[in-house]
């Protein structure tokens, strides 16, 4: 079956102060197909899509949609002309209902004046039924887990009846069941003749659902190939410009004596009912479990970011309370949160401020003034150690790619010299090359005697990086496995134990 060209982007260039983000990039999307867009963090994928979606004005180049030249000046204009985008970083009205979020800016009205709750409810039900989305339309958005909020965003994009839908890392916060659900939605859209642009770092997904693949590197177009002609190794080679033979670095750390003993902790007003485990010096301890199992709550409890209802935390044989994050940091804990945009970065501040914010006391001169020189030196160290791609320390962090933002936050916490590093989805939305660097960093920290606790939804990641894995189910620990002598099947069986 012939798939006509639906979208053509030719010679697209975009420059920001100090960096050329896009340099003469081409992209052709055919109707009824999935076109994957791949590349390392900072390769220009999201920037290219923002030029299409009217968020950025391109410097040069042409865009043709359905045979007609277009140049959208706003996302509203793009949506009205059949281009929708599901962003990697969710930007929702968290205090409003699901239904409100679905119709913001286009509420159905009676006589052009009054907002009709009845029509809005009926249309929401129709969209959710068609897409088999089981989310309560009346629920307040902030009460939903990230995965359900992501499904609402996907439903919203589909509701515009768009010709082109861009999915930017859509599965980064979805469970395996929800990923399968998304793929069914994409298949339905393909059959309707939509063109899907799919950005992801998960190569197994790309090879499974894509018809065509375009690969970018450092703001330039590298190659466009039919997906069936590509292998995982070939994609990696095109992305990073070199062979990457191993996904995970060698495990050189050796766990020692117990440094952290967690006994029967539970959280007030949360899903965490009962968790007990130990962490050893120089160990990487993984936490697995299904969405809603209480994995994130374990880390938040340890870091004092939630109210503890019961249980004890013992560090080096001494009981500690960690009643709030300030106390936790003082006791040598650091937490990398799951949602970097909402709870990790200070978007309008620069790289330096985001890097040193948690260790400001180290830069005081005479206990009064902050040392610019010392802060700059430490930020330089973080940029080099984490291989952060940025024009300068003074660049606003929100202008960096998601992966580079993540590296800044990791650098920030390393400057606090933590003994226990808590990582919640540390490689979410990060490319294969940067993932390897973060894995190596985690193992290096373990080699230095740090204890690392890592939550991840990616089973191969837990098996490849961790020494032991505890499995959460229904808010409690369902079991513990040795990462070298277990399987994904055993972990999934434990994860379903108390569901």
PDB file of C-alpha atoms in Angstrom, residues 251-477:
ATOM      1  CA  UNK A 251      30.618  -4.312  37.809  1.00  0.00           C
ATOM      2  CA  UNK A 252      33.824  -3.627  39.723  1.00  0.00           C
ATOM      3  CA  UNK A 253      32.307  -2.691  43.099  1.00  0.00           C
ATOM      4  CA  UNK A 254      32.403  -5.041  46.103  1.00  0.00           C
ATOM      5  CA  UNK A 255      29.704  -4.546  48.769  1.00  0.00           C
ATOM      6  CA  UNK A 256      31.057  -4.422  52.328  1.00  0.00           C
ATOM      7  CA  UNK A 257      29.506  -4.069  55.780  1.00  0.00           C
ATOM      8  CA  UNK A 258      25.947  -2.857  56.374  1.00  0.00           C
ATOM      9  CA  UNK A 259      25.763   0.954  56.615  1.00  0.00           C
ATOM     10  CA  UNK A 260      21.988   1.477  56.477  1.00  0.00           C
ATOM     11  CA  UNK A 261      19.329  -0.595  58.234  1.00  0.00           C
ATOM     12  CA  UNK A 262      15.706   0.228  57.388  1.00  0.00           C
ATOM     13  CA  UNK A 263      13.120  -1.460  59.594  1.00  0.00           C
ATOM     14  CA  UNK A 264       9.361  -1.524  58.947  1.00  0.00           C
ATOM     15  CA  UNK A 265       9.033   2.024  57.619  1.00  0.00           C
ATOM     16  CA  UNK A 266       5.574   3.194  56.570  1.00  0.00           C
ATOM     17  CA  UNK A 267       4.224   6.507  55.329  1.00  0.00           C
ATOM     18  CA  UNK A 268       1.274   8.602  56.440  1.00  0.00           C
ATOM     19  CA  UNK A 269      -1.349   9.192  53.718  1.00  0.00           C
ATOM     20  CA  UNK A 270       0.698   7.177  51.166  1.00  0.00           C
ATOM     21  CA  UNK A 271       0.800   3.701  49.655  1.00  0.00           C
ATOM     22  CA  UNK A 272       3.870   2.669  51.674  1.00  0.00           C
ATOM     23  CA  UNK A 273       2.745   0.132  54.318  1.00  0.00           C
ATOM     24  CA  UNK A 274       5.863  -1.775  55.367  1.00  0.00           C
ATOM     25  CA  UNK A 275       9.431  -1.875  54.040  1.00  0.00           C
ATOM     26  CA  UNK A 276      12.510  -3.400  55.660  1.00  0.00           C
ATOM     27  CA  UNK A 277      15.931  -3.867  54.060  1.00  0.00           C
ATOM     28  CA  UNK A 278      19.644  -3.256  54.509  1.00  0.00           C
ATOM     29  CA  UNK A 279      22.140  -1.367  52.348  1.00  0.00           C
ATOM     30  CA  UNK A 280      25.853  -2.203  52.343  1.00  0.00           C
ATOM     31  CA  UNK A 281      28.860   0.015  51.837  1.00  0.00           C
ATOM     32  CA  UNK A 282      29.783   0.054  48.146  1.00  0.00           C
ATOM     33  CA  UNK A 283      26.512  -1.594  47.088  1.00  0.00           C
ATOM     34  CA  UNK A 284      23.970  -0.708  44.404  1.00  0.00           C
ATOM     35  CA  UNK A 285      20.561  -1.814  45.695  1.00  0.00           C
ATOM     36  CA  UNK A 286      17.714  -1.838  43.177  1.00  0.00           C
ATOM     37  CA  UNK A 287      14.024  -1.369  43.918  1.00  0.00           C
ATOM     38  CA  UNK A 288      11.637  -2.981  41.432  1.00  0.00           C
ATOM     39  CA  UNK A 289       7.841  -3.091  41.352  1.00  0.00           C
ATOM     40  CA  UNK A 290       4.799  -2.165  39.336  1.00  0.00           C
ATOM     41  CA  UNK A 291       3.524   1.400  39.114  1.00  0.00           C
ATOM     42  CA  UNK A 292       1.865   2.298  42.428  1.00  0.00           C
ATOM     43  CA  UNK A 293       3.757  -0.370  44.390  1.00  0.00           C
ATOM     44  CA  UNK A 294       5.395   2.159  46.712  1.00  0.00           C
ATOM     45  CA  UNK A 295       8.892   2.290  45.151  1.00  0.00           C
ATOM     46  CA  UNK A 296       9.120   6.094  45.041  1.00  0.00           C
ATOM     47  CA  UNK A 297       7.562   6.362  48.506  1.00  0.00           C
ATOM     48  CA  UNK A 298      10.435   4.320  49.981  1.00  0.00           C
ATOM     49  CA  UNK A 299      12.956   6.897  48.729  1.00  0.00           C
ATOM     50  CA  UNK A 300      10.807   9.862  49.798  1.00  0.00           C
ATOM     51  CA  UNK A 301      10.418   8.313  53.259  1.00  0.00           C
ATOM     52  CA  UNK A 302      14.177   7.899  53.651  1.00  0.00           C
ATOM     53  CA  UNK A 303      14.762  11.478  52.480  1.00  0.00           C
ATOM     54  CA  UNK A 304      12.183  13.044  54.800  1.00  0.00           C
ATOM     55  CA  UNK A 305      10.039  14.204  51.887  1.00  0.00           C
ATOM     56  CA  UNK A 306       6.982  12.440  53.327  1.00  0.00           C
ATOM     57  CA  UNK A 307       5.623  12.034  56.862  1.00  0.00           C
ATOM     58  CA  UNK A 308       6.743   8.723  58.366  1.00  0.00           C
ATOM     59  CA  UNK A 309       4.054   6.817  60.256  1.00  0.00           C
ATOM     60  CA  UNK A 310       6.278   4.112  61.704  1.00  0.00           C
ATOM     61  CA  UNK A 311       9.576   2.287  61.485  1.00  0.00           C
ATOM     62  CA  UNK A 312      13.220   3.160  62.082  1.00  0.00           C
ATOM     63  CA  UNK A 313      16.251   4.152  60.001  1.00  0.00           C
ATOM     64  CA  UNK A 314      19.704   3.294  61.336  1.00  0.00           C
ATOM     65  CA  UNK A 315      22.866   4.703  59.714  1.00  0.00           C
ATOM     66  CA  UNK A 316      26.233   3.332  60.898  1.00  0.00           C
ATOM     67  CA  UNK A 317      24.509   1.800  63.930  1.00  0.00           C
ATOM     68  CA  UNK A 318      22.904   5.068  65.034  1.00  0.00           C
ATOM     69  CA  UNK A 319      19.177   5.725  64.646  1.00  0.00           C
ATOM     70  CA  UNK A 320      18.387   8.838  62.597  1.00  0.00           C
ATOM     71  CA  UNK A 321      15.049  10.533  61.957  1.00  0.00           C
ATOM     72  CA  UNK A 322      15.335  12.420  58.639  1.00  0.00           C
ATOM     73  CA  UNK A 323      12.197  14.408  59.471  1.00  0.00           C
ATOM     74  CA  UNK A 324      12.718  16.662  56.448  1.00  0.00           C
ATOM     75  CA  UNK A 325      15.055  16.904  53.426  1.00  0.00           C
ATOM     76  CA  UNK A 326      17.334  19.412  55.190  1.00  0.00           C
ATOM     77  CA  UNK A 327      17.966  16.921  57.991  1.00  0.00           C
ATOM     78  CA  UNK A 328      18.414  14.085  55.470  1.00  0.00           C
ATOM     79  CA  UNK A 329      21.069  16.058  53.544  1.00  0.00           C
ATOM     80  CA  UNK A 330      22.854  16.799  56.840  1.00  0.00           C
ATOM     81  CA  UNK A 331      22.867  13.041  57.547  1.00  0.00           C
ATOM     82  CA  UNK A 332      24.468  12.296  54.162  1.00  0.00           C
ATOM     83  CA  UNK A 333      21.442  11.443  52.011  1.00  0.00           C
ATOM     84  CA  UNK A 334      20.756  12.745  48.488  1.00  0.00           C
ATOM     85  CA  UNK A 335      17.616  12.205  46.361  1.00  0.00           C
ATOM     86  CA  UNK A 336      17.354  12.405  42.587  1.00  0.00           C
ATOM     87  CA  UNK A 337      13.588  12.704  41.985  1.00  0.00           C
ATOM     88  CA  UNK A 338      11.587  10.989  39.241  1.00  0.00           C
ATOM     89  CA  UNK A 339      10.137  14.166  37.726  1.00  0.00           C
ATOM     90  CA  UNK A 340      13.104  16.459  37.122  1.00  0.00           C
ATOM     91  CA  UNK A 341      11.024  19.303  35.686  1.00  0.00           C
ATOM     92  CA  UNK A 342       8.546  19.443  38.576  1.00  0.00           C
ATOM     93  CA  UNK A 343      10.826  18.608  41.508  1.00  0.00           C
ATOM     94  CA  UNK A 344      14.408  18.616  40.241  1.00  0.00           C
ATOM     95  CA  UNK A 345      15.393  21.743  38.335  1.00  0.00           C
ATOM     96  CA  UNK A 346      14.955  25.479  38.857  1.00  0.00           C
ATOM     97  CA  UNK A 347      14.017  26.121  35.225  1.00  0.00           C
ATOM     98  CA  UNK A 348      14.653  29.872  34.977  1.00  0.00           C
ATOM     99  CA  UNK A 349      17.976  29.716  36.835  1.00  0.00           C
ATOM    100  CA  UNK A 350      21.302  28.959  35.161  1.00  0.00           C
ATOM    101  CA  UNK A 351      23.481  25.828  35.249  1.00  0.00           C
ATOM    102  CA  UNK A 352      25.714  27.147  38.015  1.00  0.00           C
ATOM    103  CA  UNK A 353      22.856  28.001  40.357  1.00  0.00           C
ATOM    104  CA  UNK A 354      21.218  24.620  39.754  1.00  0.00           C
ATOM    105  CA  UNK A 355      24.529  22.847  40.413  1.00  0.00           C
ATOM    106  CA  UNK A 356      25.552  24.507  43.690  1.00  0.00           C
ATOM    107  CA  UNK A 357      22.105  25.070  45.263  1.00  0.00           C
ATOM    108  CA  UNK A 358      22.330  22.082  47.643  1.00  0.00           C
ATOM    109  CA  UNK A 359      25.870  22.809  48.880  1.00  0.00           C
ATOM    110  CA  UNK A 360      25.890  26.614  49.280  1.00  0.00           C
ATOM    111  CA  UNK A 361      27.414  26.431  52.773  1.00  0.00           C
ATOM    112  CA  UNK A 362      30.639  25.119  51.160  1.00  0.00           C
ATOM    113  CA  UNK A 363      31.102  28.367  49.215  1.00  0.00           C
ATOM    114  CA  UNK A 364      30.765  30.854  52.070  1.00  0.00           C
ATOM    115  CA  UNK A 365      33.582  33.352  52.626  1.00  0.00           C
ATOM    116  CA  UNK A 366      33.760  34.384  56.272  1.00  0.00           C
ATOM    117  CA  UNK A 367      30.274  32.962  56.766  1.00  0.00           C
ATOM    118  CA  UNK A 368      28.744  35.933  54.909  1.00  0.00           C
ATOM    119  CA  UNK A 369      29.375  36.047  51.143  1.00  0.00           C
ATOM    120  CA  UNK A 370      29.362  33.336  48.510  1.00  0.00           C
ATOM    121  CA  UNK A 371      32.571  32.756  46.551  1.00  0.00           C
ATOM    122  CA  UNK A 372      31.909  33.174  42.812  1.00  0.00           C
ATOM    123  CA  UNK A 373      35.299  31.630  42.046  1.00  0.00           C
ATOM    124  CA  UNK A 374      34.671  28.461  44.063  1.00  0.00           C
ATOM    125  CA  UNK A 375      31.118  28.043  42.731  1.00  0.00           C
ATOM    126  CA  UNK A 376      32.406  28.392  39.147  1.00  0.00           C
ATOM    127  CA  UNK A 377      35.184  25.851  39.780  1.00  0.00           C
ATOM    128  CA  UNK A 378      32.762  23.293  41.224  1.00  0.00           C
ATOM    129  CA  UNK A 379      30.300  23.835  38.372  1.00  0.00           C
ATOM    130  CA  UNK A 380      33.135  23.339  35.874  1.00  0.00           C
ATOM    131  CA  UNK A 381      33.974  20.072  37.619  1.00  0.00           C
ATOM    132  CA  UNK A 382      30.327  18.898  37.342  1.00  0.00           C
ATOM    133  CA  UNK A 383      30.094  19.870  33.651  1.00  0.00           C
ATOM    134  CA  UNK A 384      33.279  17.950  32.821  1.00  0.00           C
ATOM    135  CA  UNK A 385      32.617  14.950  35.089  1.00  0.00           C
ATOM    136  CA  UNK A 386      29.050  14.523  33.842  1.00  0.00           C
ATOM    137  CA  UNK A 387      29.808  15.402  30.182  1.00  0.00           C
ATOM    138  CA  UNK A 388      27.065  18.052  30.230  1.00  0.00           C
ATOM    139  CA  UNK A 389      26.459  19.679  26.844  1.00  0.00           C
ATOM    140  CA  UNK A 390      25.944  23.386  27.518  1.00  0.00           C
ATOM    141  CA  UNK A 391      27.255  26.611  25.936  1.00  0.00           C
ATOM    142  CA  UNK A 392      28.217  27.960  29.378  1.00  0.00           C
ATOM    143  CA  UNK A 393      27.501  27.910  33.119  1.00  0.00           C
ATOM    144  CA  UNK A 394      25.201  30.886  32.590  1.00  0.00           C
ATOM    145  CA  UNK A 395      22.814  28.998  30.285  1.00  0.00           C
ATOM    146  CA  UNK A 396      19.298  28.573  31.710  1.00  0.00           C
ATOM    147  CA  UNK A 397      18.862  24.909  32.628  1.00  0.00           C
ATOM    148  CA  UNK A 398      15.431  24.712  30.957  1.00  0.00           C
ATOM    149  CA  UNK A 399      17.104  25.253  27.551  1.00  0.00           C
ATOM    150  CA  UNK A 400      19.124  22.020  27.930  1.00  0.00           C
ATOM    151  CA  UNK A 401      17.893  18.632  26.751  1.00  0.00           C
ATOM    152  CA  UNK A 402      16.241  16.399  29.361  1.00  0.00           C
ATOM    153  CA  UNK A 403      19.288  14.161  29.686  1.00  0.00           C
ATOM    154  CA  UNK A 404      21.629  17.075  30.255  1.00  0.00           C
ATOM    155  CA  UNK A 405      19.267  18.481  32.889  1.00  0.00           C
ATOM    156  CA  UNK A 406      19.453  15.107  34.643  1.00  0.00           C
ATOM    157  CA  UNK A 407      23.243  15.213  34.605  1.00  0.00           C
ATOM    158  CA  UNK A 408      23.235  18.670  36.204  1.00  0.00           C
ATOM    159  CA  UNK A 409      21.056  17.372  39.071  1.00  0.00           C
ATOM    160  CA  UNK A 410      23.318  14.355  39.616  1.00  0.00           C
ATOM    161  CA  UNK A 411      26.326  16.697  39.681  1.00  0.00           C
ATOM    162  CA  UNK A 412      24.497  18.884  42.213  1.00  0.00           C
ATOM    163  CA  UNK A 413      24.039  15.976  44.610  1.00  0.00           C
ATOM    164  CA  UNK A 414      27.578  14.687  44.208  1.00  0.00           C
ATOM    165  CA  UNK A 415      28.836  18.056  45.451  1.00  0.00           C
ATOM    166  CA  UNK A 416      27.033  17.408  48.762  1.00  0.00           C
ATOM    167  CA  UNK A 417      29.301  14.341  49.194  1.00  0.00           C
ATOM    168  CA  UNK A 418      26.461  11.969  50.130  1.00  0.00           C
ATOM    169  CA  UNK A 419      26.930   8.602  51.829  1.00  0.00           C
ATOM    170  CA  UNK A 420      23.588   7.277  50.602  1.00  0.00           C
ATOM    171  CA  UNK A 421      22.463   8.266  47.110  1.00  0.00           C
ATOM    172  CA  UNK A 422      18.762   7.712  46.342  1.00  0.00           C
ATOM    173  CA  UNK A 423      18.027   7.584  42.599  1.00  0.00           C
ATOM    174  CA  UNK A 424      14.448   7.534  41.278  1.00  0.00           C
ATOM    175  CA  UNK A 425      14.421   6.567  37.561  1.00  0.00           C
ATOM    176  CA  UNK A 426      17.927   8.089  37.020  1.00  0.00           C
ATOM    177  CA  UNK A 427      18.036   7.358  33.278  1.00  0.00           C
ATOM    178  CA  UNK A 428      14.433   8.190  32.380  1.00  0.00           C
ATOM    179  CA  UNK A 429      14.396   9.893  28.957  1.00  0.00           C
ATOM    180  CA  UNK A 430      18.172   9.574  28.513  1.00  0.00           C
ATOM    181  CA  UNK A 431      19.963   8.243  25.442  1.00  0.00           C
ATOM    182  CA  UNK A 432      22.030   5.065  25.324  1.00  0.00           C
ATOM    183  CA  UNK A 433      25.410   6.835  25.412  1.00  0.00           C
ATOM    184  CA  UNK A 434      24.494   9.056  28.373  1.00  0.00           C
ATOM    185  CA  UNK A 435      22.915   6.065  30.149  1.00  0.00           C
ATOM    186  CA  UNK A 436      26.239   4.231  30.024  1.00  0.00           C
ATOM    187  CA  UNK A 437      27.973   7.272  31.546  1.00  0.00           C
ATOM    188  CA  UNK A 438      25.439   7.400  34.399  1.00  0.00           C
ATOM    189  CA  UNK A 439      25.731   3.640  35.000  1.00  0.00           C
ATOM    190  CA  UNK A 440      29.521   4.035  35.170  1.00  0.00           C
ATOM    191  CA  UNK A 441      29.118   6.934  37.592  1.00  0.00           C
ATOM    192  CA  UNK A 442      26.850   4.825  39.841  1.00  0.00           C
ATOM    193  CA  UNK A 443      29.401   2.000  39.914  1.00  0.00           C
ATOM    194  CA  UNK A 444      32.247   4.482  40.536  1.00  0.00           C
ATOM    195  CA  UNK A 445      30.321   5.862  43.523  1.00  0.00           C
ATOM    196  CA  UNK A 446      29.858   2.337  44.854  1.00  0.00           C
ATOM    197  CA  UNK A 447      33.608   1.776  44.404  1.00  0.00           C
ATOM    198  CA  UNK A 448      34.191   4.842  46.576  1.00  0.00           C
ATOM    199  CA  UNK A 449      32.184   3.195  49.353  1.00  0.00           C
ATOM    200  CA  UNK A 450      28.891   5.023  48.800  1.00  0.00           C
ATOM    201  CA  UNK A 451      25.613   3.185  49.178  1.00  0.00           C
ATOM    202  CA  UNK A 452      23.256   3.605  46.210  1.00  0.00           C
ATOM    203  CA  UNK A 453      19.534   2.787  46.159  1.00  0.00           C
ATOM    204  CA  UNK A 454      18.022   2.912  42.667  1.00  0.00           C
ATOM    205  CA  UNK A 455      14.380   2.728  41.607  1.00  0.00           C
ATOM    206  CA  UNK A 456      13.858   1.810  37.959  1.00  0.00           C
ATOM    207  CA  UNK A 457      11.015   0.637  35.718  1.00  0.00           C
ATOM    208  CA  UNK A 458      13.542  -0.883  33.304  1.00  0.00           C
ATOM    209  CA  UNK A 459      14.246  -4.449  34.357  1.00  0.00           C
ATOM    210  CA  UNK A 460      17.413  -4.884  32.241  1.00  0.00           C
ATOM    211  CA  UNK A 461      18.812  -1.752  33.930  1.00  0.00           C
ATOM    212  CA  UNK A 462      18.251  -3.178  37.417  1.00  0.00           C
ATOM    213  CA  UNK A 463      19.765  -6.511  36.428  1.00  0.00           C
ATOM    214  CA  UNK A 464      22.746  -4.864  34.704  1.00  0.00           C
ATOM    215  CA  UNK A 465      23.719  -2.326  37.378  1.00  0.00           C
ATOM    216  CA  UNK A 466      22.514  -3.562  40.784  1.00  0.00           C
ATOM    217  CA  UNK A 467      23.965  -6.099  43.221  1.00  0.00           C
ATOM    218  CA  UNK A 468      20.674  -6.937  44.928  1.00  0.00           C
ATOM    219  CA  UNK A 469      17.071  -6.033  44.105  1.00  0.00           C
ATOM    220  CA  UNK A 470      14.156  -5.695  46.520  1.00  0.00           C
ATOM    221  CA  UNK A 471      10.728  -6.004  44.942  1.00  0.00           C
ATOM    222  CA  UNK A 472       7.805  -3.857  46.125  1.00  0.00           C
ATOM    223  CA  UNK A 473       4.188  -4.970  45.777  1.00  0.00           C
ATOM    224  CA  UNK A 474       1.108  -3.285  47.221  1.00  0.00           C
ATOM    225  CA  UNK A 475       3.148  -0.946  49.411  1.00  0.00           C
ATOM    226  CA  UNK A 476       5.330  -3.623  51.016  1.00  0.00           C
ATOM    227  CA  UNK A 477       8.481  -5.612  50.284  1.00  0.00           C
TER     228      UNK A 477
END
